[in-house]
Amino acid sequence: MEKLFESMYQLVVETSTKLPKDARRAVYQAKLRENAGTRAAMSLDTISQNIIMAEENISPICQDTGLPTFKIKTPVGVNQLEIKEVIRKAVAEATKNGKLRPNSVDSLTGANSGDNLGDGVPVIKFEQWDKDYIDVRLILKGGGCENKNIQYSLPCELEGLGRAGRDLDGIRKCILHSVYQAQGQGCSAGFIGVGIGGDRSSGYDLAKEQLFRNLDDVNPNEDLRKLEEYIMENANKLGIGTMGFGGETTLLGCKIGVMHRIPASFYVSVAYNCWAFRRQGVKIDPATGAILEWHYQEGDDVDFSKKVEQAPAAVEGNDSPREVVLEAPITEEQIRSLKVGDVVTINGRMYTGRDAIHHYLMEHDAPVDLNGQIIYHCGPVMLKDEEGKWHVKAAGPTTSIREEPYQGDIMKKFGIRAVIGKGGMGPKTLKALQEHGGVYLNAIGGAAQYYADCIEAVDGVDLMQFGIPEAMWHLRVKGFKAVVTMDSHGNSLHQDVEKSSLEKLAQFKERVF
């Protein structure tokens, strides 16, 4: 059991800190396709740096290490209860060592367990088979992409595409729509697994099962093979691009599975995964618990440190974006001078604030003076050293749209001038930015090591009762870069990309299959 514990701990660490080869190749190819000087190219450069740093530091690629989900196949006679207990211990140890962020929260009280254990957490699903080894697959799927999962009940009406019927063409429309609706909020460019049929729960299970397939495999079902190829070709014509900034690559992988259904129900379930495609797998010796072989090792690896030659952009990118340095407290005049497309470099102080903080601030005073300050939508991975000093292990942005009900009111109430996150925000926040004089800055989703390296020190923390991810951390930063995507003049890059991608989506309305 000790050897099995070591194997499971190694699997967790490897999954959190290193992308598998097939995912690395997909990201690298996206980088080759992008035009130099664009926001998408800048994002992919940051992502590439982050992949290298995570591997070298053996630290989480993304600070949101998600809900650990294990899929395990065991020979007859293997004690699954023992395996489950070992996995729970390995997950708790990895959390303690900063390889996973404590993400297990009581749904009724909001209390964080602190060790990623709880009712139903981690997810462990067993299946028995006739082979003589144990097969363990693990996926760490963060909340940003999990929230963009979607399920369709056919027939239905789809924005931009019209009616999707109960046939292969209706399925095609649902899949294209699933990519469109994710926009940049799931850290595009992304991967999707699709489940056709089943019921509501088994359909999603089938969709997530597809994410464990190798990106280079060939679907044995000829109809699904053609559909996968069609989606990969045409989803990338939507122009959503990396982080939703626009660009050449919106989708990095598509895998589709099918199961039978009952006559009254026809579901198409889509599991969306961010570019940080953290899934690994191992073969385990049932007698010793040792790792016999790692999955996803086929094919060549890529060198992200190698310089990539890119063609200059036809329109965007010929003129370099304006770069502005900000340090809080920021004045309204400084904010009003910023425009969508500007690249901002932040030095000095910022404060983290996620769901619990925003809810708290609606009804309470802030623990610090936030006038002229910067709020960062971030739930970092933190470790305390022997002297009691906190250190940031991973600190990328979380999806901002969850704070839409609160953000504008909080900015006005406390005088906050800038908000950093990913994926953009909605009309209520955009209106508040105009009225108050505020700006939304889009950091690069998943780039947790890149941004952790910008944090010089942790100067304090408030509201720790909400748990490490939800507390208000006082961060001192240097060289922290983000892009202005919503300004104080009513402009929103996110609205522009969503509108243009909807127009492009409409070209796929006519029947294909």
Tab-separated table of N, CA and C in Angstrom, residues 126-256:
chain	number	residue	atom	x	y	z
A	126	PHE	N	-14.987	3.419	-10.363
A	126	PHE	CA	-14.354	2.132	-10.638
A	126	PHE	C	-15.107	1.369	-11.719
A	127	GLU	N	-14.341	0.568	-12.450
A	127	GLU	CA	-14.903	-0.368	-13.413
A	127	GLU	C	-14.033	-1.621	-13.378
A	128	GLN	N	-14.652	-2.773	-13.454
A	128	GLN	CA	-13.899	-4.031	-13.445
A	128	GLN	C	-13.635	-4.469	-14.874
A	129	TRP	N	-12.456	-5.059	-15.106
A	129	TRP	CA	-12.157	-5.581	-16.439
A	129	TRP	C	-11.336	-6.854	-16.345
A	130	ASP	N	-11.069	-7.484	-17.534
A	130	ASP	CA	-10.428	-8.796	-17.537
A	130	ASP	C	-8.925	-8.741	-17.765
A	131	LYS	N	-8.335	-7.536	-17.690
A	131	LYS	CA	-6.882	-7.425	-17.851
A	131	LYS	C	-6.200	-7.582	-16.497
A	132	ASP	N	-4.866	-7.816	-16.527
A	132	ASP	CA	-4.157	-8.166	-15.298
A	132	ASP	C	-3.471	-6.983	-14.633
A	133	TYR	N	-3.796	-5.769	-15.027
A	133	TYR	CA	-3.208	-4.596	-14.383
A	133	TYR	C	-4.303	-3.596	-14.040
A	134	ILE	N	-3.972	-2.637	-13.169
A	134	ILE	CA	-4.892	-1.566	-12.796
A	134	ILE	C	-4.612	-0.359	-13.686
A	135	ASP	N	-5.650	0.195	-14.257
A	135	ASP	CA	-5.523	1.387	-15.090
A	135	ASP	C	-6.150	2.567	-14.347
A	136	VAL	N	-5.359	3.607	-14.097
A	136	VAL	CA	-5.837	4.783	-13.367
A	136	VAL	C	-5.669	6.019	-14.233
A	137	ARG	N	-6.768	6.715	-14.482
A	137	ARG	CA	-6.729	7.986	-15.212
A	137	ARG	C	-7.207	9.089	-14.269
A	138	LEU	N	-6.565	10.254	-14.377
A	138	LEU	CA	-6.929	11.402	-13.540
A	138	LEU	C	-7.068	12.635	-14.409
A	139	ILE	N	-8.137	13.387	-14.190
A	139	ILE	CA	-8.296	14.687	-14.841
A	139	ILE	C	-8.552	15.738	-13.777
A	140	LEU	N	-7.872	16.869	-13.919
A	140	LEU	CA	-8.074	18.037	-13.051
A	140	LEU	C	-8.735	19.112	-13.916
A	141	LYS	N	-10.015	19.254	-13.769
A	141	LYS	CA	-10.800	20.151	-14.619
A	141	LYS	C	-11.285	21.325	-13.772
A	142	GLY	N	-10.762	22.509	-14.048
A	142	GLY	CA	-11.052	23.681	-13.232
A	142	GLY	C	-12.472	24.189	-13.390
A	143	GLY	N	-12.869	25.077	-12.486
A	143	GLY	CA	-14.233	25.595	-12.468
A	143	GLY	C	-14.569	26.470	-13.664
A	144	GLY	N	-13.592	27.213	-14.186
A	144	GLY	CA	-13.859	28.090	-15.313
A	144	GLY	C	-14.363	27.333	-16.524
A	145	CYS	N	-13.700	26.206	-16.839
A	145	CYS	CA	-14.156	25.414	-17.988
A	145	CYS	C	-15.330	24.515	-17.609
A	146	GLU	N	-15.375	24.041	-16.368
A	146	GLU	CA	-16.504	23.212	-15.936
A	146	GLU	C	-17.817	23.988	-16.045
A	147	ASN	N	-17.770	25.264	-15.750
A	147	ASN	CA	-18.979	26.093	-15.824
A	147	ASN	C	-19.459	26.321	-17.260
A	148	LYS	N	-18.622	26.028	-18.240
A	148	LYS	CA	-19.016	26.178	-19.644
A	148	LYS	C	-19.475	24.863	-20.258
A	149	ASN	N	-19.500	23.779	-19.463
A	149	ASN	CA	-20.166	22.567	-19.940
A	149	ASN	C	-21.604	22.918	-20.304
A	150	ILE	N	-22.165	22.190	-21.252
A	150	ILE	CA	-23.534	22.495	-21.648
A	150	ILE	C	-24.210	21.229	-22.162
A	151	GLN	N	-25.514	21.151	-21.961
A	151	GLN	CA	-26.284	19.993	-22.412
A	151	GLN	C	-27.503	20.480	-23.198
A	152	TYR	N	-27.727	19.853	-24.337
A	152	TYR	CA	-28.840	20.215	-25.206
A	152	TYR	C	-29.856	19.074	-25.249
A	153	SER	N	-31.130	19.416	-25.264
A	153	SER	CA	-32.203	18.438	-25.425
A	153	SER	C	-32.851	18.689	-26.784
A	154	LEU	N	-32.651	17.751	-27.689
A	154	LEU	CA	-33.136	17.908	-29.060
A	154	LEU	C	-34.586	17.440	-29.199
A	155	PRO	N	-35.376	18.134	-30.039
A	155	PRO	CA	-35.007	19.281	-30.873
A	155	PRO	C	-34.970	20.572	-30.059
A	156	CYS	N	-34.220	21.551	-30.539
A	156	CYS	CA	-34.150	22.841	-29.849
A	156	CYS	C	-33.801	23.937	-30.848
A	157	GLU	N	-34.012	25.185	-30.420
A	157	GLU	CA	-33.645	26.341	-31.225
A	157	GLU	C	-32.334	26.911	-30.693
A	158	LEU	N	-31.382	27.144	-31.585
A	158	LEU	CA	-30.065	27.628	-31.191
A	158	LEU	C	-29.791	28.995	-31.795
A	159	GLU	N	-29.287	29.891	-30.969
A	159	GLU	CA	-28.936	31.233	-31.441
A	159	GLU	C	-27.964	31.143	-32.613
A	160	GLY	N	-28.313	31.797	-33.702
A	160	GLY	CA	-27.447	31.839	-34.875
A	160	GLY	C	-27.563	30.647	-35.797
A	161	LEU	N	-28.081	29.526	-35.300
A	161	LEU	CA	-28.099	28.294	-36.084
A	161	LEU	C	-29.501	27.777	-36.382
A	162	GLY	N	-30.498	28.331	-35.711
A	162	GLY	CA	-31.864	27.882	-35.941
A	162	GLY	C	-32.160	26.547	-35.277
A	163	ARG	N	-33.043	25.779	-35.888
A	163	ARG	CA	-33.500	24.529	-35.274
A	163	ARG	C	-32.454	23.430	-35.409
A	164	ALA	N	-32.200	22.754	-34.281
A	164	ALA	CA	-31.358	21.561	-34.268
A	164	ALA	C	-32.268	20.364	-34.052
A	165	GLY	N	-32.365	19.498	-35.059
A	165	GLY	CA	-33.253	18.346	-34.987
A	165	GLY	C	-32.579	17.120	-34.401
A	166	ARG	N	-33.342	16.038	-34.321
A	166	ARG	CA	-32.844	14.789	-33.734
A	166	ARG	C	-32.125	13.951	-34.789
A	167	ASP	N	-31.022	14.481	-35.285
A	167	ASP	CA	-30.225	13.761	-36.276
A	167	ASP	C	-28.783	14.253	-36.197
A	168	LEU	N	-27.948	13.714	-37.063
A	168	LEU	CA	-26.527	14.046	-37.040
A	168	LEU	C	-26.292	15.532	-37.284
A	169	ASP	N	-27.124	16.136	-38.114
A	169	ASP	CA	-26.950	17.556	-38.388
A	169	ASP	C	-27.340	18.407	-37.186
A	170	GLY	N	-28.366	17.977	-36.455
A	170	GLY	CA	-28.724	18.676	-35.226
A	170	GLY	C	-27.613	18.584	-34.192
A	171	ILE	N	-26.977	17.426	-34.118
A	171	ILE	CA	-25.837	17.241	-33.212
A	171	ILE	C	-24.707	18.189	-33.597
A	172	ARG	N	-24.444	18.276	-34.904
A	172	ARG	CA	-23.398	19.180	-35.399
A	172	ARG	C	-23.641	20.615	-34.936
A	173	LYS	N	-24.879	21.065	-35.037
A	173	LYS	CA	-25.200	22.435	-34.635
A	173	LYS	C	-24.977	22.633	-33.133
A	174	CYS	N	-25.368	21.646	-32.343
A	174	CYS	CA	-25.173	21.752	-30.883
A	174	CYS	C	-23.705	21.892	-30.528
A	175	ILE	N	-22.854	21.117	-31.179
A	175	ILE	CA	-21.426	21.155	-30.860
A	175	ILE	C	-20.824	22.499	-31.241
A	176	LEU	N	-21.176	23.003	-32.424
A	176	LEU	CA	-20.680	24.323	-32.816
A	176	LEU	C	-21.160	25.399	-31.847
A	177	HIS	N	-22.421	25.301	-31.436
A	177	HIS	CA	-22.958	26.278	-30.495
A	177	HIS	C	-22.248	26.197	-29.152
A	178	SER	N	-21.872	24.993	-28.727
A	178	SER	CA	-21.185	24.835	-27.434
A	178	SER	C	-19.849	25.570	-27.423
A	179	VAL	N	-19.167	25.580	-28.565
A	179	VAL	CA	-17.894	26.298	-28.679
A	179	VAL	C	-18.144	27.800	-28.664
A	180	TYR	N	-19.166	28.231	-29.398
A	180	TYR	CA	-19.510	29.654	-29.442
A	180	TYR	C	-19.858	30.185	-28.055
A	181	GLN	N	-20.705	29.460	-27.304
A	181	GLN	CA	-21.177	29.972	-26.020
A	181	GLN	C	-20.086	30.034	-24.967
A	182	ALA	N	-19.020	29.260	-25.140
A	182	ALA	CA	-17.923	29.293	-24.156
A	182	ALA	C	-17.135	30.598	-24.253
A	183	GLN	N	-17.029	31.157	-25.480
A	183	GLN	CA	-16.250	32.368	-25.713
A	183	GLN	C	-14.867	32.227	-25.056
A	184	GLY	N	-14.401	33.248	-24.324
A	184	GLY	CA	-13.101	33.142	-23.666
A	184	GLY	C	-13.191	32.749	-22.208
A	185	GLN	N	-14.412	32.480	-21.737
A	185	GLN	CA	-14.586	32.248	-20.299
A	185	GLN	C	-14.045	30.899	-19.842
A	186	GLY	N	-13.884	29.957	-20.743
A	186	GLY	CA	-13.334	28.650	-20.379
A	186	GLY	C	-11.855	28.547	-20.670
A	187	CYS	N	-11.158	29.685	-20.747
A	187	CYS	CA	-9.724	29.715	-21.094
A	187	CYS	C	-9.482	29.068	-22.448
A	188	SER	N	-10.150	29.597	-23.475
A	188	SER	CA	-9.874	29.101	-24.824
A	188	SER	C	-8.434	29.502	-25.206
A	189	ALA	N	-7.868	28.776	-26.148
A	189	ALA	CA	-8.459	27.712	-26.940
A	189	ALA	C	-8.613	26.446	-26.088
A	190	GLY	N	-9.733	25.694	-26.342
A	190	GLY	CA	-10.037	24.585	-25.468
A	190	GLY	C	-10.189	23.259	-26.184
A	191	PHE	N	-10.535	22.247	-25.398
A	191	PHE	CA	-10.805	20.900	-25.874
A	191	PHE	C	-12.232	20.548	-25.463
A	192	ILE	N	-12.932	19.774	-26.295
A	192	ILE	CA	-14.267	19.353	-25.900
A	192	ILE	C	-14.421	17.842	-26.030
A	193	GLY	N	-15.167	17.277	-25.083
A	193	GLY	CA	-15.635	15.910	-25.169
A	193	GLY	C	-17.142	15.959	-25.321
A	194	VAL	N	-17.687	15.160	-26.231
A	194	VAL	CA	-19.122	15.199	-26.535
A	194	VAL	C	-19.726	13.819	-26.307
A	195	GLY	N	-20.849	13.789	-25.595
A	195	GLY	CA	-21.599	12.559	-25.394
A	195	GLY	C	-22.964	12.668	-26.056
A	196	ILE	N	-23.276	11.754	-26.951
A	196	ILE	CA	-24.564	11.738	-27.639
A	196	ILE	C	-25.406	10.617	-27.040
A	197	GLY	N	-26.623	10.954	-26.595
A	197	GLY	CA	-27.524	9.945	-26.068
A	197	GLY	C	-27.456	9.826	-24.558
A	198	GLY	N	-27.940	8.671	-24.054
A	198	GLY	CA	-27.992	8.449	-22.621
A	198	GLY	C	-29.081	9.283	-21.957
A	199	ASP	N	-28.971	9.410	-20.629
A	199	ASP	CA	-29.847	10.335	-19.914
A	199	ASP	C	-29.008	11.541	-19.504
A	200	ARG	N	-29.577	12.403	-18.661
A	200	ARG	CA	-28.843	13.637	-18.341
A	200	ARG	C	-27.502	13.365	-17.660
A	201	SER	N	-27.466	12.410	-16.751
A	201	SER	CA	-26.220	12.148	-16.020
A	201	SER	C	-25.259	11.290	-16.832
A	202	SER	N	-25.747	10.226	-17.469
A	202	SER	CA	-24.847	9.364	-18.230
A	202	SER	C	-24.309	10.070	-19.469
A	203	GLY	N	-25.091	11.022	-20.004
A	203	GLY	CA	-24.619	11.793	-21.147
A	203	GLY	C	-23.402	12.626	-20.796
A	204	TYR	N	-23.441	13.276	-19.632
A	204	TYR	CA	-22.278	14.050	-19.189
A	204	TYR	C	-21.096	13.134	-18.862
A	205	ASP	N	-21.370	11.979	-18.275
A	205	ASP	CA	-20.292	11.022	-17.995
A	205	ASP	C	-19.602	10.605	-19.288
A	206	LEU	N	-20.403	10.331	-20.316
A	206	LEU	CA	-19.836	9.946	-21.603
A	206	LEU	C	-19.018	11.079	-22.205
A	207	ALA	N	-19.521	12.313	-22.073
A	207	ALA	CA	-18.788	13.468	-22.603
A	207	ALA	C	-17.432	13.607	-21.923
A	208	LYS	N	-17.404	13.489	-20.596
A	208	LYS	CA	-16.133	13.612	-19.878
A	208	LYS	C	-15.207	12.435	-20.173
A	209	GLU	N	-15.797	11.260	-20.426
A	209	GLU	CA	-14.992	10.096	-20.781
A	209	GLU	C	-14.190	10.364	-22.053
A	210	GLN	N	-14.764	11.131	-22.988
A	210	GLN	CA	-14.061	11.425	-24.240
A	210	GLN	C	-12.792	12.239	-24.014
A	211	LEU	N	-12.749	12.996	-22.921
A	211	LEU	CA	-11.562	13.804	-22.634
A	211	LEU	C	-10.358	12.953	-22.266
A	212	PHE	N	-10.583	11.682	-21.929
A	212	PHE	CA	-9.469	10.780	-21.624
A	212	PHE	C	-8.886	10.143	-22.882
A	213	ARG	N	-9.533	10.320	-24.027
A	213	ARG	CA	-8.987	9.768	-25.263
A	213	ARG	C	-7.743	10.535	-25.692
A	214	ASN	N	-6.861	9.852	-26.414
A	214	ASN	CA	-5.697	10.520	-26.961
A	214	ASN	C	-6.128	11.417	-28.115
A	215	LEU	N	-5.565	12.609	-28.201
A	215	LEU	CA	-5.964	13.559	-29.230
A	215	LEU	C	-5.663	13.054	-30.643
A	216	ASP	N	-4.723	12.120	-30.760
A	216	ASP	CA	-4.313	11.633	-32.065
A	216	ASP	C	-5.049	10.369	-32.492
A	217	ASP	N	-5.973	9.866	-31.670
A	217	ASP	CA	-6.651	8.631	-32.050
A	217	ASP	C	-7.665	8.888	-33.165
A	218	VAL	N	-8.169	7.825	-33.761
A	218	VAL	CA	-9.148	7.910	-34.832
A	218	VAL	C	-10.427	7.229	-34.360
A	219	ASN	N	-11.538	7.946	-34.426
A	219	ASN	CA	-12.807	7.395	-33.970
A	219	ASN	C	-13.202	6.205	-34.846
A	220	PRO	N	-13.481	5.039	-34.248
A	220	PRO	CA	-13.838	3.857	-35.042
A	220	PRO	C	-15.204	3.982	-35.719
A	221	ASN	N	-16.046	4.878	-35.230
A	221	ASN	CA	-17.344	5.126	-35.856
A	221	ASN	C	-17.143	6.146	-36.979
A	222	GLU	N	-17.402	5.730	-38.216
A	222	GLU	CA	-17.112	6.575	-39.369
A	222	GLU	C	-17.878	7.896	-39.341
A	223	ASP	N	-19.152	7.856	-38.931
A	223	ASP	CA	-19.933	9.087	-38.850
A	223	ASP	C	-19.338	10.053	-37.832
A	224	LEU	N	-18.921	9.520	-36.687
A	224	LEU	CA	-18.344	10.382	-35.655
A	224	LEU	C	-16.964	10.876	-36.053
A	225	ARG	N	-16.207	10.043	-36.771
A	225	ARG	CA	-14.894	10.486	-37.254
A	225	ARG	C	-15.052	11.709	-38.158
A	226	LYS	N	-15.995	11.634	-39.082
A	226	LYS	CA	-16.230	12.764	-39.991
A	226	LYS	C	-16.712	13.994	-39.227
A	227	LEU	N	-17.553	13.770	-38.215
A	227	LEU	CA	-18.069	14.894	-37.437
A	227	LEU	C	-16.954	15.556	-36.629
A	228	GLU	N	-16.077	14.751	-36.024
A	228	GLU	CA	-14.945	15.315	-35.284
A	228	GLU	C	-14.079	16.179	-36.201
A	229	GLU	N	-13.804	15.685	-37.397
A	229	GLU	CA	-12.975	16.434	-38.340
A	229	GLU	C	-13.671	17.727	-38.775
A	230	TYR	N	-14.971	17.644	-38.999
A	230	TYR	CA	-15.737	18.822	-39.392
A	230	TYR	C	-15.694	19.895	-38.298
A	231	ILE	N	-15.907	19.476	-37.067
A	231	ILE	CA	-15.914	20.439	-35.950
A	231	ILE	C	-14.545	21.091	-35.799
A	232	MET	N	-13.476	20.306	-35.884
A	232	MET	CA	-12.131	20.868	-35.721
A	232	MET	C	-11.821	21.883	-36.820
A	233	GLU	N	-12.307	21.631	-38.020
A	233	GLU	CA	-12.045	22.561	-39.120
A	233	GLU	C	-12.861	23.835	-38.986
A	234	ASN	N	-14.131	23.688	-38.644
A	234	ASN	CA	-15.028	24.837	-38.728
A	234	ASN	C	-15.177	25.630	-37.432
A	235	ALA	N	-14.972	25.008	-36.279
A	235	ALA	CA	-15.023	25.766	-35.021
A	235	ALA	C	-13.942	26.831	-34.998
A	236	ASN	N	-12.828	26.561	-35.672
A	236	ASN	CA	-11.739	27.528	-35.697
A	236	ASN	C	-11.960	28.656	-36.692
A	237	LYS	N	-13.106	28.637	-37.371
A	237	LYS	CA	-13.476	29.752	-38.245
A	237	LYS	C	-14.335	30.778	-37.517
A	238	LEU	N	-14.646	30.516	-36.244
A	238	LEU	CA	-15.499	31.429	-35.484
A	238	LEU	C	-14.757	32.686	-35.038
A	239	GLY	N	-13.421	32.617	-34.995
A	239	GLY	CA	-12.640	33.808	-34.668
A	239	GLY	C	-12.652	34.206	-33.202
A	240	ILE	N	-13.026	33.285	-32.319
A	240	ILE	CA	-13.040	33.608	-30.881
A	240	ILE	C	-11.610	33.704	-30.364
A	241	GLY	N	-10.798	32.717	-30.693
A	241	GLY	CA	-9.373	32.781	-30.407
A	241	GLY	C	-8.989	32.568	-28.964
A	242	THR	N	-7.684	32.618	-28.723
A	242	THR	CA	-7.127	32.408	-27.395
A	242	THR	C	-7.613	33.485	-26.425
A	243	MET	N	-8.139	33.054	-25.292
A	243	MET	CA	-8.679	33.927	-24.247
A	243	MET	C	-9.905	34.712	-24.702
A	244	GLY	N	-10.435	34.377	-25.895
A	244	GLY	CA	-11.552	35.161	-26.427
A	244	GLY	C	-11.111	36.500	-26.974
A	245	PHE	N	-9.806	36.646	-27.287
A	245	PHE	CA	-9.257	37.893	-27.806
A	245	PHE	C	-9.401	38.003	-29.324
A	246	GLY	N	-9.968	36.957	-29.976
A	246	GLY	CA	-9.940	36.868	-31.422
A	246	GLY	C	-8.673	36.133	-31.840
A	247	GLY	N	-8.704	35.471	-32.996
A	247	GLY	CA	-7.513	34.767	-33.446
A	247	GLY	C	-7.832	33.540	-34.264
A	248	GLU	N	-6.782	32.804	-34.614
A	248	GLU	CA	-6.883	31.699	-35.553
A	248	GLU	C	-7.348	30.397	-34.915
A	249	THR	N	-7.112	30.224	-33.617
A	249	THR	CA	-7.427	28.939	-32.980
A	249	THR	C	-8.381	29.140	-31.813
A	250	THR	N	-9.523	28.475	-31.902
A	250	THR	CA	-10.525	28.508	-30.842
A	250	THR	C	-10.672	27.142	-30.186
A	251	LEU	N	-10.460	26.069	-30.976
A	251	LEU	CA	-10.629	24.698	-30.485
A	251	LEU	C	-9.369	23.894	-30.780
A	252	LEU	N	-8.885	23.175	-29.767
A	252	LEU	CA	-7.655	22.392	-29.883
A	252	LEU	C	-7.910	20.899	-30.038
A	253	GLY	N	-9.102	20.447	-29.690
A	253	GLY	CA	-9.401	19.025	-29.789
A	253	GLY	C	-10.892	18.775	-29.637
A	254	CYS	N	-11.399	17.758	-30.331
A	254	CYS	CA	-12.809	17.385	-30.241
A	254	CYS	C	-12.923	15.868	-30.338
A	255	LYS	N	-13.523	15.253	-29.321
A	255	LYS	CA	-13.731	13.805	-29.298
A	255	LYS	C	-15.198	13.532	-28.974
A	256	ILE	N	-15.806	12.622	-29.730
A	256	ILE	CA	-17.247	12.394	-29.635
A	256	ILE	C	-17.540	10.916	-29.404
